[in-house]
Short mmCIF file of C-alpha atoms in Angstrom, two decimals:
data_model
loop_
_atom_site.label_atom_id
_atom_site.label_comp_id
_atom_site.label_asym_id
_atom_site.label_seq_id
_atom_site.Cartn_x
_atom_site.Cartn_y
_atom_site.Cartn_z
CA MET A 442 -46.06 66.87 -19.36
CA ALA A 443 -48.85 68.80 -21.20
CA THR A 444 -48.28 69.56 -24.75
CA SER A 445 -49.84 72.67 -26.72
CA VAL A 446 -52.27 71.87 -29.32
CA LYS A 447 -52.16 74.15 -32.47
CA PRO A 448 -55.59 75.08 -33.58
CA ALA A 449 -56.92 73.87 -36.80
CA SER A 450 -56.40 76.02 -39.77
CA PRO A 451 -59.77 77.71 -40.64
CA GLU A 452 -61.70 76.13 -43.54
CA PRO A 453 -61.79 77.77 -46.88
CA GLN A 454 -64.68 79.79 -47.06
CA GLY A 455 -65.72 83.01 -48.96
CA PRO A 456 -64.77 86.37 -47.57
CA LYS A 457 -66.53 87.37 -44.57
CA PRO A 458 -67.16 91.18 -43.36
CA VAL A 459 -64.45 92.33 -41.06
CA TYR A 460 -65.56 94.83 -38.54
CA THR A 461 -63.05 97.73 -39.27
CA THR A 462 -65.51 100.49 -38.75
CA PRO A 463 -68.93 100.90 -37.06
CA VAL A 464 -71.12 99.32 -39.86
CA TRP A 465 -74.13 101.05 -38.71
CA SER A 466 -72.39 104.42 -39.76
CA VAL A 467 -72.69 103.51 -43.50
CA PRO A 468 -76.01 104.39 -45.15
CA PRO A 469 -78.02 101.30 -46.47
CA VAL A 470 -78.28 100.95 -50.23
CA SER A 471 -81.44 98.76 -50.02
CA LYS A 472 -84.35 98.10 -47.64
CA THR A 473 -82.01 95.39 -46.44
CA PRO A 474 -81.17 96.41 -42.56
CA PRO A 475 -77.27 96.82 -42.18
CA PRO A 476 -75.41 94.12 -40.35
CA VAL A 477 -75.03 94.43 -36.52
CA SER A 478 -71.76 94.84 -35.08
CA PRO A 479 -70.51 91.92 -33.00
CA TYR A 480 -69.01 94.20 -30.36
CA VAL A 481 -71.93 96.50 -29.59
CA SER A 482 -74.63 95.10 -27.34
CA PRO A 483 -78.27 95.37 -28.79
CA PRO A 484 -80.45 98.10 -27.19
CA GLU A 485 -81.80 97.26 -23.68
CA THR A 486 -85.22 97.92 -22.53
CA ALA A 487 -85.09 99.66 -18.98
CA VAL A 488 -86.85 97.66 -16.34
CA PRO A 489 -87.83 98.51 -12.76
CA VAL A 490 -85.23 98.04 -10.29
CA LYS A 491 -86.53 96.12 -7.31
CA ARG A 492 -85.15 97.07 -3.91
CA ARG A 493 -83.61 94.48 -1.96
CA PRO A 494 -83.53 94.53 1.99
CA LEU A 495 -80.48 95.02 3.70
CA VAL A 496 -78.68 91.71 4.72
CA ALA A 497 -76.26 91.40 7.13
CA PRO A 498 -72.62 90.24 6.07
CA PRO A 499 -71.96 86.43 6.40
CA THR A 500 -70.83 85.59 10.01
CA ASP A 501 -68.17 83.18 8.76
CA GLN A 502 -66.10 85.90 7.37
CA PRO A 503 -62.53 86.40 8.92
CA PRO A 504 -62.93 89.17 11.69
CA ARG A 505 -61.43 92.67 10.91
CA ARG A 506 -59.65 94.33 13.88
CA GLN A 507 -58.20 97.98 14.19
CA LEU A 508 -54.96 98.80 15.86
CA MET A 509 -53.52 102.37 16.42
CA VAL A 510 -49.92 102.26 14.97
CA GLY A 511 -48.33 105.64 15.32
CA GLU A 512 -50.53 108.18 13.87
CA PHE A 513 -52.44 105.67 11.83
CA ILE A 514 -55.47 103.54 12.56
CA LEU A 515 -54.45 100.23 10.90
CA GLU A 516 -57.31 97.74 10.04
CA TYR A 517 -56.47 94.16 9.41
CA GLU A 518 -58.00 90.82 8.77
CA LEU A 519 -57.08 88.34 11.30
CA ARG A 520 -56.96 84.44 10.21
CA ARG A 521 -56.39 81.53 12.58
CA SER A 522 -54.33 78.60 11.36
CA THR A 523 -51.98 75.69 12.41
CA ARG A 524 -48.91 77.59 11.29
CA ARG A 525 -46.08 78.06 13.77
CA SER A 526 -45.56 81.73 13.58
CA ILE A 527 -47.60 84.91 12.58
CA GLY A 528 -47.57 85.63 8.94
CA PHE A 529 -48.39 88.87 7.05
CA MET A 530 -49.97 89.29 3.65
CA ILE A 531 -50.82 92.64 1.85
CA ASP A 532 -53.00 92.77 -1.16
CA ASP A 533 -55.61 95.16 -2.68
CA ASP A 534 -57.79 94.44 0.55
CA GLY A 535 -55.18 95.51 2.89
CA LEU A 536 -53.24 93.68 5.44
CA ARG A 537 -54.14 90.08 6.50
CA VAL A 538 -52.45 88.44 9.53
CA THR A 539 -52.35 84.70 9.88
CA ALA A 540 -51.49 83.63 13.31
CA PRO A 541 -51.61 80.35 15.51
CA LYS A 542 -54.56 79.71 17.50
CA ARG A 543 -52.47 79.55 20.82
CA VAL A 544 -51.11 83.18 20.26
CA SER A 545 -53.04 86.11 21.84
CA ILE A 546 -54.48 89.42 20.39
CA ALA A 547 -51.85 91.26 22.47
CA GLU A 548 -48.99 89.39 20.95
CA ILE A 549 -50.48 89.71 17.44
CA ASP A 550 -50.71 93.44 17.99
CA GLU A 551 -47.26 93.79 19.29
CA ALA A 552 -45.95 91.70 16.22
CA ILE A 553 -47.61 94.20 14.01
CA ARG A 554 -45.95 97.22 15.85
CA THR A 555 -42.68 95.63 15.37
CA LYS A 556 -43.10 95.56 11.63
CA GLN A 557 -45.04 98.63 11.41
CA HIS A 558 -42.62 100.42 8.93
CA TRP A 559 -42.58 97.33 6.44
CA ILE A 560 -46.42 97.12 6.78
CA LEU A 561 -47.10 100.77 6.17
CA SER A 562 -44.48 101.11 3.38
CA LYS A 563 -46.16 98.03 1.62
CA LEU A 564 -49.65 99.37 1.99
CA LYS A 565 -48.59 102.55 0.53
CA GLU A 566 -47.00 100.89 -2.42
CA ARG A 567 -50.03 98.88 -2.93
CA ARG A 568 -52.24 101.81 -3.05
CA GLU A 569 -49.94 103.75 -5.49
CA ARG A 570 -49.98 100.54 -7.69
CA ARG A 571 -53.62 100.07 -7.75
CA ALA A 572 -54.29 104.00 -8.45
CA ALA A 573 -51.90 103.73 -11.31
CA ARG A 574 -53.86 100.77 -12.83
CA LEU A 575 -57.09 102.42 -12.53
CA GLU A 576 -55.88 105.55 -14.17
CA LYS A 577 -55.07 103.55 -17.44
CA PRO A 578 -57.86 103.94 -20.05
CA PRO A 579 -59.57 100.46 -20.63
CA VAL A 580 -59.10 98.78 -24.05
CA GLU A 581 -61.31 99.56 -26.72
CA TRP A 582 -62.88 96.32 -27.98
CA ILE A 583 -62.62 96.82 -31.66
CA ASP A 584 -61.11 95.13 -34.67
CA GLY A 585 -57.36 95.88 -34.48
CA ALA A 586 -57.21 96.26 -30.55
CA GLN A 587 -53.79 95.43 -29.19
CA LEU A 588 -53.73 93.03 -26.49
CA PRO A 589 -51.02 91.84 -24.10
CA TYR A 590 -49.67 88.05 -24.53
CA LEU A 591 -46.32 86.48 -23.57
CA GLY A 592 -44.52 89.86 -23.33
CA ALA A 593 -45.65 91.57 -26.36
CA ASP A 594 -48.74 92.71 -28.20
CA ILE A 595 -51.18 90.76 -30.52
CA THR A 596 -53.81 92.12 -32.85
CA LEU A 597 -57.42 91.33 -32.25
CA ARG A 598 -59.50 90.56 -35.34
CA LEU A 599 -63.14 90.34 -35.48
CA LEU A 600 -65.23 88.35 -38.04
CA VAL A 601 -68.81 87.68 -38.09
CA GLY A 602 -69.81 84.08 -38.75
CA GLY A 603 -72.16 81.24 -38.04
CA ARG A 604 -70.71 80.35 -34.60
CA ASN A 605 -68.30 81.51 -31.98
CA ARG A 606 -64.72 80.52 -32.24
CA ALA A 607 -61.12 81.75 -31.74
CA ILE A 608 -58.03 81.15 -33.74
CA TYR A 609 -54.58 82.42 -33.11
CA ASN A 610 -51.92 82.97 -35.75
CA PRO A 611 -48.54 82.96 -34.20
CA ASN A 612 -46.97 83.89 -37.21
CA THR A 613 -48.86 87.34 -37.78
CA ARG A 614 -49.49 87.50 -33.91
CA GLU A 615 -53.19 87.93 -34.73
CA LEU A 616 -56.12 86.64 -32.44
CA TRP A 617 -59.14 85.95 -34.88
CA MET A 618 -62.55 85.88 -33.11
CA THR A 619 -65.55 84.92 -35.06
CA LEU A 620 -68.81 85.87 -33.50
CA VAL A 621 -72.22 85.37 -34.32
CA PRO A 622 -74.27 88.43 -35.61
CA GLY A 623 -75.49 90.83 -32.91
CA ALA A 624 -73.03 89.38 -30.43
CA SER A 625 -72.35 91.84 -27.40
CA GLU A 626 -68.92 93.17 -26.34
CA GLU A 627 -69.42 91.33 -22.96
CA LEU A 628 -69.47 88.10 -25.14
CA LEU A 629 -66.48 89.25 -26.86
CA LYS A 630 -64.69 89.94 -23.73
CA ASN A 631 -65.59 86.50 -22.21
CA ARG A 632 -64.45 84.78 -25.39
CA VAL A 633 -61.17 86.57 -25.22
CA GLN A 634 -60.85 85.82 -21.29
CA THR A 635 -61.69 82.16 -22.10
CA TRP A 636 -58.93 81.89 -24.72
CA TYR A 637 -56.34 83.45 -22.38
CA GLN A 638 -57.36 80.93 -19.75
CA GLN A 639 -56.81 78.05 -22.09
CA GLN A 640 -53.47 79.08 -23.28
CA ALA A 641 -52.44 79.81 -19.66
CA LYS A 642 -53.51 76.27 -18.45
CA VAL A 643 -51.49 74.43 -21.12
CA LEU A 644 -48.21 76.51 -20.62
CA PHE A 645 -48.35 76.75 -16.99
CA GLU A 646 -48.58 72.95 -16.66
CA GLU A 647 -45.55 72.63 -18.89
CA ARG A 648 -43.60 74.94 -16.85
CA LEU A 649 -44.49 73.34 -13.53
CA ASP A 650 -43.36 70.11 -14.69
CA VAL A 651 -40.04 71.46 -16.07
CA TYR A 652 -39.28 73.33 -12.62
CA ALA A 653 -40.53 70.64 -10.49
CA GLY A 654 -38.08 68.21 -12.09
CA ARG A 655 -35.16 70.67 -11.71
CA LEU A 656 -36.17 71.22 -7.90
CA GLY A 657 -36.87 67.43 -7.15
CA VAL A 658 -40.24 67.97 -5.94
CA GLN A 659 -43.80 67.02 -6.88
CA TYR A 660 -46.91 69.16 -6.50
CA HIS A 661 -50.25 67.61 -5.81
CA SER A 662 -52.51 69.74 -8.20
CA PHE A 663 -52.59 72.78 -10.18
CA GLY A 664 -55.46 75.33 -10.99
CA LEU A 665 -55.86 78.79 -12.34
CA SER A 666 -56.88 81.77 -10.20
CA SER A 667 -58.18 85.16 -10.73
CA ALA A 668 -56.74 87.16 -7.74
CA GLY A 669 -56.34 90.92 -8.25
CA THR A 670 -52.65 91.10 -7.93
CA ARG A 671 -51.41 87.85 -6.30
CA TRP A 672 -49.67 85.78 -8.86
CA GLY A 673 -49.48 82.59 -7.21
CA SER A 674 -50.01 80.36 -4.18
CA CYS A 675 -48.92 76.98 -2.77
CA THR A 676 -50.55 75.29 0.17
CA VAL A 677 -49.07 72.99 2.66
CA ASP A 678 -50.66 70.02 0.86
CA ARG A 679 -48.71 71.09 -2.35
CA LYS A 680 -51.64 72.57 -4.20
CA ILE A 681 -50.34 75.21 -6.58
CA ARG A 682 -52.61 78.02 -8.17
CA LEU A 683 -51.27 80.57 -10.77
CA ASN A 684 -53.07 83.70 -11.96
CA TRP A 685 -54.02 83.28 -15.40
CA LYS A 686 -53.15 86.89 -15.94
CA LEU A 687 -49.60 85.78 -15.95
CA ILE A 688 -50.09 84.90 -19.69
CA TYR A 689 -49.66 88.57 -20.41
CA PHE A 690 -45.97 88.45 -19.42
CA SER A 691 -42.90 87.06 -21.01
CA LEU A 692 -41.87 83.49 -20.20
CA PRO A 693 -39.01 84.45 -17.94
CA LEU A 694 -41.49 86.13 -15.80
CA ILE A 695 -43.85 83.12 -15.78
CA ASP A 696 -41.06 80.92 -14.86
CA TYR A 697 -40.08 82.99 -12.02
CA VAL A 698 -43.48 82.81 -10.44
CA VAL A 699 -43.52 79.04 -11.25
CA ALA A 700 -40.09 78.63 -9.48
CA HIS A 701 -41.38 80.75 -6.50
CA GLU A 702 -44.48 78.53 -5.75
CA LEU A 703 -42.66 75.18 -6.30
CA SER A 704 -40.15 76.36 -3.65
CA HIS A 705 -42.68 76.93 -1.20
CA ILE A 706 -43.23 73.10 -1.25
CA LEU A 707 -39.93 72.89 0.65
CA GLU A 708 -39.97 76.22 2.46
CA MET A 709 -43.32 77.64 3.50
CA ASN A 710 -42.25 80.99 4.14
CA HIS A 711 -39.91 83.72 2.82
CA SER A 712 -37.11 83.29 4.81
CA GLN A 713 -33.43 83.59 3.42
CA GLN A 714 -33.59 79.78 3.09
CA PHE A 715 -36.61 79.97 0.93
CA TRP A 716 -34.89 82.36 -1.49
CA ASP A 717 -31.77 80.42 -1.45
CA THR A 718 -34.04 77.39 -2.88
CA VAL A 719 -35.69 79.69 -5.58
CA GLY A 720 -32.05 80.60 -6.59
CA LEU A 721 -31.18 76.98 -7.05
CA ILE A 722 -33.47 76.72 -10.20
CA TYR A 723 -34.15 80.43 -11.04
CA PRO A 724 -30.98 82.45 -10.08
CA GLU A 725 -32.22 85.78 -11.69
CA TYR A 726 -35.10 85.81 -9.32
CA GLU A 727 -34.43 89.23 -7.99
CA GLU A 728 -34.31 90.86 -11.23
CA ALA A 729 -37.62 88.76 -12.40
CA LYS A 730 -39.37 89.95 -9.19
CA ASN A 731 -38.60 93.73 -9.73
CA LEU A 732 -39.49 93.46 -13.46
CA LEU A 733 -42.87 91.59 -12.83
CA ARG A 734 -43.77 94.52 -10.48
CA LYS A 735 -42.85 97.04 -13.13
CA ARG A 736 -44.69 95.28 -15.93
CA SER A 737 -47.74 94.73 -13.85
CA GLN A 738 -48.14 98.58 -13.51
CA GLU A 739 -47.64 98.95 -17.40
CA LEU A 740 -50.64 96.85 -18.54
CA PRO A 741 -53.63 98.12 -20.26
CA VAL A 742 -56.97 97.53 -18.22
CA LEU A 743 -58.62 94.45 -19.97
CA PHE A 744 -61.15 93.11 -17.53
CA PRO A 745 -61.87 95.90 -14.93
#
């Protein structure tokens, strides 16, 4: 089982400037130029934009089809696989249909019409959730910014130093980011995202081992994903991927997704038997599923 490693305490040094206000707004007292904020990009020189010729999309992309469903023209992505039945998946890109190679297009279209009420309602719900996320103002990357972490907020603290590093203090719930002078906001965001992903990898591996033991299964491998709104996946060869942004949420919600994906090792579907399997190791799955949906709509926009 992976164990978390506590970051080393910072070496005792003299005080360093903390960027609580834009330093360039303070009039200089000498000819020495003022320090440069680590979260503001240096001026850029405009360069001519080279026009690129139009390139046809790759031919290996899954085909997209259109189907008249009631009063709507429904577009969907069709994928062929070795699965035994037709499956439906809805994400920010719309409807994805996975079907066995032996199933005809007419049979696929009929299956879509049979489930049209469910499909249309889920597509509407997904559009509303996406619109709600985009309406939220993005986080302002300054000293004192509030960031989500394990179900609560932590405070971002910015220092300028000789090298880039990140130290988290769980007692004060402060994430100290030391950046080189002149570092850009983009670099700061990349450093914060890297820190998130490092924490996620350690914690998720721990929770996978806990719930795999409870369910009596073994997974082949584990990796992080950056999917838009899909929190996890499990393949038929037991490869599990978990969205690193789950680290924003409280541990019970992370555990729900872990239990969900591990249960797919035994049931590669969302049948009642699958949910019964989830319930064996996570009885409160229904409440967690609804709360995860609610919490995901409340998050600030960190990395648009």
